[in-house]
Amino acid sequence: MNNDTITDYIFQRLPETERLDFERAMAANDALRQEVGELKKVWKLLKNAEPAADEALDNSFYKLLEEEKGNSKRPVIALKPRINWGNWARYAAVVASIIGAFWAGRQTASPPIEYQTIAAVLPSKTTAIDVPKAPAIVAQKPQKEAVALKESPPAVAKQIAELRKEMQMTQELVVLSLLKDESASARLKGLSYATALNQPANVVIEALIKTLREDESVNVRLSAIEALERFKIKGVLVGQLAQSTEPIEQLTLIETLLRLRAKESLPALKQLEEDPNTDQSVRLAARNGIDELRVEI
Amino acid sequence: MTDEQAMLLVTEGNTDQAAILYERYKKSLLNFFVYRYVPYETARDLTQQVFWRLLRYRNTYKAGTVFKTWIYEIARNVWHDYTKQNPELTELSELTNVGDAFDETTDQNEQLHVALAQLPQTYREVLLMSRFQDMSYDEIGETLGLSVANVKVRVFRAMQQLRDIYFKLDKA
């Protein structure tokens, strides 16, 4: 086994297929499993050993920034003492919902209003200018407007598509920001927002996978399972079933994989069923799961 | 907004955007110095130095440069200058002060600090860049002037050595 593969696996940088291959190799090799287990433990501990910045650092930076702004003598907007990313996420969510409401309003109301307004204005203009020449003007102007009107639906559709794209990007940013939050409740909120996304970007899916594999809170991991089920990321869930040691997480994964009819989970289920160290209820659920999936084969 | 976009705005005179970069990098830069085993207060001052240089020399940032590698180059320069002024500095001399930087110092954490302190600086550096600075192999290679293959080898050896020291301490 290549050393790079081991570190890439521990750093969660292996592509999905290679990761599954590596886990299969690990399952068949006790020495490798032990080595990876030990390295993984040290790697996790290292993350906990990261001290945070304190208020004194914040204060000195913002003082420095104020001084620098004074030196540059440019008109600047007053800076808040510090940025609160939690608040930023909340504001972004509000902005996203306003854009959404605006979009919904546009979609339901705009076409009839545009047609009616133009119909009311045009006749008054043509009759007020010059009666004898009216037929020519009338014939020309509405034609122009008609062309414009014919062109407007694609333009509106384009605007809507752009708005929709912006809204999706904002939502994704909010999700990514919340998933990185130190508070478990914020991460749970992020997962709940993620579940509501339609076809999220790969970066969001990757963040969900990372949360499932690395988050310390079991509740957060359970929500991550739910989010990944929504996007039908079966392989990752199967991989997590082979790794997990928490009975509640194992049971949730089994139920989820059964709902997804993931036959590829059979080896992992079999392993759980046969492992004497696994919780009895999990072994039973694994047994039932195997039966259920085999019936469909 | 990406780091690079924010930095370009800073170079154009919109210094408020530096606050965004500060919030994104303050923790990882602080750790960059904390794990060079200087007292926490010194690490804080050195972090402050990095941001001071970012603002003062903002015009040296060029479009197309990866911000992360640029700012860590500044950090390494700040560290280099500090060690020149303090030639008596040894890696282990201030080890006891590192624990003060943590809210919760557990036995495991202490053991890990001791293990990290026993790692050669070159190994510790790649591990911290990878873990705390969340840098890719490419970015580490660019910052340290190493090939990606060299970075990978160094990271693996560093992990193995840290593991060996940690579990040896565990048994002791």
XYZ file of C-alpha atoms in Angstrom:
469
model
C 0.000 0.000 0.000
C 1.356 3.397 -1.047
C 2.190 5.766 1.837
C 0.550 8.661 0.000
C -2.708 6.732 -0.057
C -2.617 6.338 3.716
C -2.131 10.060 4.357
C -4.657 11.005 1.686
C -7.145 8.670 3.343
C -6.562 10.186 6.775
C -6.718 13.739 5.411
C -9.942 12.826 3.563
C -8.408 13.687 0.227
C -8.943 10.363 -1.541
C -11.480 10.254 -4.367
C -14.536 8.221 -3.487
C -13.693 5.107 -5.513
C -10.121 4.977 -4.223
C -11.363 5.478 -0.680
C -13.683 2.479 -0.969
C -10.835 0.375 -2.410
C -8.594 1.443 0.442
C -11.212 0.559 3.043
C -11.627 -2.870 1.493
C -7.857 -3.374 1.618
C -7.833 -2.210 5.221
C -10.595 -4.624 6.190
C -8.409 -7.493 4.989
C -5.174 -6.300 6.608
C -4.945 -6.086 10.419
C -1.553 -4.340 10.484
C -2.695 -1.664 8.048
C -5.923 -1.166 9.982
C -3.984 -0.665 13.208
C -1.528 1.761 11.639
C -4.285 3.825 10.064
C -6.268 3.776 13.323
C -3.308 5.143 15.289
C -2.434 7.803 12.725
C -6.068 8.856 12.554
C -6.250 9.223 16.314
C -3.199 11.484 16.427
C -4.552 13.509 13.496
C -7.872 14.070 15.271
C -6.116 15.054 18.494
C -4.081 17.554 16.563
C -7.238 19.356 15.492
C -8.335 19.713 19.123
C -4.980 21.202 19.995
C -5.648 24.398 18.080
C -5.803 27.487 20.299
C -8.192 30.283 19.355
C -7.443 33.957 18.828
C -8.366 36.144 21.797
C -10.005 39.550 22.109
C -6.680 41.331 22.562
C -5.625 40.247 19.074
C -8.930 41.441 17.624
C -8.640 44.780 19.384
C -5.100 45.397 18.237
C -5.931 44.480 14.638
C -8.965 46.749 14.413
C -6.974 49.567 16.018
C -4.264 49.009 13.423
C -6.845 49.038 10.651
C -8.317 52.320 11.856
C -4.833 53.853 11.930
C -4.116 52.601 8.436
C -7.366 54.083 7.171
C -6.396 57.382 8.781
C -2.998 57.257 7.082
C -4.424 56.590 3.654
C -6.812 59.604 4.062
C -9.496 58.055 1.950
C -13.199 58.451 2.650
C -14.101 55.179 4.306
C -17.171 53.676 5.839
C -17.001 53.194 9.603
C -15.951 49.671 10.419
C -17.715 47.544 12.949
C -15.457 46.407 15.798
C -15.483 42.869 14.512
C -17.339 40.734 12.012
C -19.691 38.207 13.496
C -19.964 35.390 10.951
C -22.995 33.991 12.743
C -24.834 37.235 12.078
C -23.527 37.295 8.521
C -25.078 33.906 7.915
C -28.394 35.102 9.315
C -28.354 38.218 7.130
C -27.507 36.140 4.089
C -30.459 33.862 4.838
C -32.770 36.884 5.087
C -31.445 38.278 1.789
C -31.973 34.893 0.154
C -35.585 34.739 1.357
C -36.259 38.309 0.125
C -34.877 37.431 -3.312
C -37.039 34.319 -3.271
C -40.176 36.274 -2.381
C -39.371 38.862 -5.068
C -38.897 36.137 -7.633
C -42.161 34.448 -6.702
C -43.986 37.770 -7.024
C -42.464 38.462 -10.428
C -43.387 35.066 -11.681
C -47.067 35.335 -10.778
C -47.796 38.986 -11.620
C -45.547 40.486 -14.287
C -46.793 39.350 -17.772
C -50.476 40.569 -17.574
C -49.458 43.937 -16.098
C -46.998 44.684 -18.904
C -49.510 43.981 -21.671
C -52.295 45.999 -20.085
C -50.154 49.078 -19.433
C -48.950 49.312 -23.018
C -52.440 48.855 -24.445
C -53.739 51.769 -22.342
C -50.939 54.206 -23.257
C -50.584 53.706 -26.981
C -54.039 54.820 -28.253
C -53.952 58.105 -26.313
C -50.549 58.989 -27.820
C -51.563 58.271 -31.372
C -54.845 60.211 -31.280
C -53.313 63.245 -29.570
C -50.524 63.845 -32.115
C -51.976 64.015 -35.609
C -55.243 62.524 -36.702
C -54.611 62.252 -40.483
C -51.262 60.574 -40.021
C -52.559 58.367 -37.274
C -52.968 55.139 -39.258
C -49.277 55.048 -40.244
C -48.059 55.847 -36.715
C -50.469 53.482 -35.096
C -49.479 50.764 -37.474
C -45.781 51.298 -36.802
C -45.656 51.870 -33.068
C -47.629 48.910 -31.855
C -45.527 46.773 -34.173
C -42.361 47.974 -32.434
C -43.902 47.409 -29.043
C -45.113 44.031 -30.159
C -41.579 43.036 -31.088
C -40.352 44.275 -27.742
C -43.068 42.311 -25.980
C -42.274 39.197 -27.916
C -38.649 39.589 -26.824
C -39.409 40.308 -23.205
C -40.403 36.801 -22.007
C -36.953 35.302 -22.732
C -35.355 38.351 -21.094
C -37.543 37.896 -18.037
C -36.793 34.192 -18.066
C -33.089 35.010 -18.180
C -33.455 37.409 -15.270
C -35.351 34.785 -13.338
C -32.690 32.205 -14.086
C -29.991 34.597 -12.909
C -31.908 35.421 -9.757
C -32.491 31.760 -9.112
C -28.794 31.063 -9.577
C -27.829 33.890 -7.234
C -30.309 32.686 -4.673
C -28.938 29.150 -4.858
C -25.378 30.448 -4.472
C -26.371 32.525 -1.453
C -28.086 29.537 0.113
C -25.042 27.372 -0.529
C -22.764 29.957 1.054
C -24.993 30.059 4.107
C -24.918 26.261 4.341
C -21.120 26.133 4.021
C -20.685 28.850 6.590
C -23.025 27.177 9.084
C -21.390 23.764 8.630
C -18.084 25.286 9.732
C -19.592 26.886 12.822
C -18.289 25.793 16.205
C -21.799 25.446 17.598
C -23.494 22.104 16.936
C -26.913 23.771 16.724
C -25.636 26.054 13.929
C -24.272 23.040 12.060
C -27.648 21.321 12.465
C -29.300 24.409 11.006
C -26.852 24.269 8.099
C -27.787 20.659 7.425
C -31.459 21.505 7.524
C -30.878 24.265 4.921
C -28.770 21.868 2.855
C -31.632 19.365 2.721
C -33.815 22.046 1.120
C -31.347 22.724 -1.715
C -31.960 21.481 -5.231
C -28.947 19.961 -6.945
C -26.366 21.628 -4.711
C -22.826 22.286 -5.941
C -20.170 19.620 -5.405
C -18.561 21.736 -2.740
C -21.742 21.477 -0.643
C -21.920 17.700 -1.089
C -18.263 17.458 -0.089
C -18.955 19.555 3.016
C -21.847 17.232 3.903
C -19.607 14.181 3.492
C -16.906 15.797 5.616
C -19.491 16.543 8.301
C -20.696 12.946 8.280
C -17.181 11.593 8.646
C -15.621 14.098 10.996
C -18.214 15.855 13.100
C -17.876 15.149 16.803
C -21.588 15.468 17.522
C -23.618 12.348 16.831
C -26.762 14.447 16.302
C -25.024 16.424 13.587
C -23.844 13.222 11.927
C -27.392 11.846 12.010
C -28.646 14.970 10.259
C -25.845 14.663 7.723
C -27.097 11.143 6.938
C -30.545 12.592 6.285
C -29.116 15.254 3.973
C -27.031 12.745 2.046
C -30.028 10.443 1.690
C -31.884 13.305 0.051
C -29.113 13.516 -2.581
C -28.835 9.716 -2.834
C -25.109 9.574 -2.003
C -25.200 5.840 -1.286
C -21.475 5.008 -1.490
C -20.561 7.441 1.271
C -23.287 6.101 3.546
C -22.110 2.532 2.964
C -18.533 3.592 3.749
C -19.678 5.301 6.943
C -21.565 2.169 8.015
C -18.300 0.241 7.814
C -16.540 2.899 9.923
C -19.128 3.887 12.496
C -19.024 2.519 16.032
C -22.041 4.384 17.478
C -25.104 2.113 17.614
C -27.559 4.972 16.999
C -25.597 6.054 13.937
C -25.286 2.484 12.692
C -29.050 1.922 13.071
C -29.866 5.164 11.233
C -27.469 4.256 8.448
C -29.011 0.805 8.080
C -32.541 2.242 7.900
C -31.410 4.856 5.381
C -29.613 2.342 3.173
C -32.688 0.106 3.185
C -34.857 3.020 2.103
C -32.367 3.694 -0.692
C -32.402 -0.021 -1.590
C -28.599 0.054 -1.506
C -27.608 -3.515 -2.300
C -23.973 -2.460 -2.217
C -24.341 -2.245 1.560
C -24.702 -6.046 1.862
C -20.999 -6.726 2.669
C -20.985 -4.025 5.370
C -24.247 -5.348 6.818
C -22.852 -8.869 6.856
C -19.729 -7.682 8.632
C -21.833 -5.962 11.303
C -24.058 -8.975 11.729
C -21.085 -11.237 12.302
C -19.101 -8.910 14.543
C -19.549 -10.038 18.180
C -18.463 -6.598 19.444
C -21.329 -4.836 17.656
C -24.387 -3.865 19.667
C -27.067 -6.582 19.664
C -29.796 -4.305 18.268
C -27.500 -3.252 15.420
C -26.678 -6.866 14.595
C -30.369 -7.673 14.503
C -31.127 -4.690 12.266
C -28.263 -5.735 9.990
C -29.691 -9.275 9.814
C -33.152 -7.925 8.884
C -31.579 -5.558 6.381
C -29.725 -8.386 4.660
C -32.953 -10.402 4.426
C -34.857 -7.434 3.055
C -32.256 -6.613 0.404
C -31.799 -10.238 -0.595
C -35.515 -10.671 -1.190
C -35.258 -8.103 -3.976
C -32.296 -9.714 -5.702
C -15.907 36.799 -2.093
C -12.629 34.933 -2.457
C -9.491 35.841 -0.516
C -7.915 37.065 -3.715
C -10.863 39.349 -4.567
C -10.799 40.814 -1.060
C -7.051 41.412 -1.236
C -7.324 43.102 -4.614
C -9.892 45.487 -3.125
C -7.448 46.187 -0.284
C -4.738 47.025 -2.814
C -7.187 49.439 -4.466
C -7.557 51.305 -1.187
C -10.614 49.583 0.247
C -8.806 48.646 3.455
C -12.058 47.598 5.174
C -11.821 44.356 3.200
C -8.728 43.481 5.235
C -11.130 42.719 8.094
C -12.540 39.823 6.076
C -9.059 38.421 5.530
C -8.208 38.945 9.185
C -11.277 37.002 10.346
C -10.471 34.168 7.953
C -6.784 33.853 8.809
C -6.289 35.076 12.375
C -6.646 31.651 13.988
C -4.430 29.728 11.589
C -1.737 32.416 11.654
C -1.793 32.519 15.429
C -1.285 28.742 15.439
C 1.512 29.124 12.945
C 3.442 31.002 15.665
C 2.064 29.240 18.751
C 3.462 25.958 17.475
C 6.880 27.485 17.051
C 6.859 27.419 20.821
C 6.982 31.045 21.701
C 4.797 32.444 24.507
C 1.203 33.074 23.511
C 1.650 36.850 23.834
C 4.588 36.736 21.415
C 2.565 34.634 18.965
C -0.162 37.253 19.169
C 2.293 40.076 18.470
C 3.797 38.215 15.543
C 0.317 37.567 14.106
C -0.358 41.268 14.424
C 2.918 41.923 12.582
C 1.702 39.812 9.662
C -1.449 41.901 9.279
C 0.516 45.095 9.690
C 2.741 44.030 6.795
C -0.320 42.995 4.774
C -1.687 46.525 5.065
C 1.601 48.362 4.738
C 2.853 46.389 1.741
C -0.533 45.752 0.153
C 0.623 47.157 -3.166
C 3.126 44.324 -3.545
C 0.235 41.858 -3.890
C -0.265 41.040 -7.552
C -3.425 39.765 -9.224
C -3.174 36.045 -9.883
C -1.182 35.316 -6.709
C -2.776 32.780 -4.362
C -3.495 34.805 -1.246
C -2.938 31.937 1.162
C 0.614 31.281 -0.001
C 1.313 35.024 -0.102
C 0.249 35.618 3.492
C 2.160 32.570 4.782
C 5.227 33.860 3.043
C 4.792 37.044 5.048
C 4.350 34.956 8.210
C 7.534 33.052 7.509
C 9.408 36.324 6.951
C 8.045 37.699 10.217
C 9.227 34.539 11.984
C 12.625 34.714 10.310
C 13.090 38.320 11.452
C 12.020 37.404 14.969
C 14.530 34.546 15.245
C 17.277 36.817 13.953
C 16.526 39.236 16.781
C 16.315 36.380 19.300
C 19.141 33.979 18.453
C 18.910 32.422 21.919
C 15.457 31.050 21.063
C 15.272 27.274 21.233
C 12.339 25.204 20.175
C 11.626 23.647 23.546
C 12.451 26.540 25.806
C 8.924 27.888 26.010
C 7.020 24.663 25.786
C 5.311 25.100 29.127
C 3.677 28.300 27.916
C 1.874 26.625 25.038
C -0.655 25.004 27.331
C -1.727 28.455 28.540
C -3.173 29.160 25.094
C -5.847 26.476 25.433
C -9.199 26.740 27.117
C -9.206 23.090 28.088
C -5.869 21.451 28.547
C -6.428 17.723 28.807
C -3.845 15.034 29.412
C -4.108 13.994 25.790
C -3.501 17.554 24.630
C -0.494 17.924 26.874
C 0.894 14.652 25.612
C 0.380 15.794 22.048
C 2.150 19.102 22.699
C 5.133 17.227 24.071
C 5.112 14.888 21.054
C 4.830 17.819 18.635
C 7.658 19.632 20.356
C 9.892 16.615 19.848
C 9.259 16.567 16.113
C 11.876 18.218 13.892
C 10.740 21.693 12.832
C 10.511 20.658 9.164
C 8.088 17.854 10.019
C 6.041 19.910 12.438
C 5.683 22.670 9.869
C 4.106 20.506 7.158
C 1.725 18.915 9.641
C 0.545 22.248 10.961
C 0.164 23.682 7.489
C -1.912 20.718 6.518
C -4.008 20.572 9.671
C -4.430 24.133 10.888
C -3.832 26.110 7.746
C -5.819 23.591 5.694
C -3.294 23.923 2.877
C -3.160 21.540 -0.069
C 0.059 19.727 -0.991
C 0.474 22.189 -3.864
C 0.143 25.183 -1.553
C 2.549 23.733 1.025
C 5.013 22.954 -1.755
C 4.762 26.487 -3.110
C 5.215 28.035 0.334
C 8.188 25.852 1.310
C 9.742 25.589 -2.139
C 9.272 21.814 -2.296
C 7.849 19.509 -4.927
C 4.457 17.949 -4.220
C 6.107 14.512 -4.033
C 8.507 15.809 -1.378
C 5.670 17.347 0.600
C 3.797 14.036 0.568
C 6.815 12.105 1.784
C 7.482 14.652 4.496
C 3.868 14.670 5.669
C 3.770 10.881 5.898
C 7.039 10.679 7.827
C 5.913 13.476 10.125
C 2.660 11.634 10.839
C 4.487 8.394 11.565
C 7.026 10.051 13.825
C 4.362 11.988 15.721
C 2.382 8.782 16.172
C 5.470 6.915 17.452
C 6.368 9.632 19.959
C 2.768 10.061 21.097
C 2.153 6.372 21.794
C 5.571 6.003 23.398
C 4.635 8.764 25.827
C 1.295 7.037 26.339
C 2.992 3.865 27.510
C 5.506 5.685 29.713
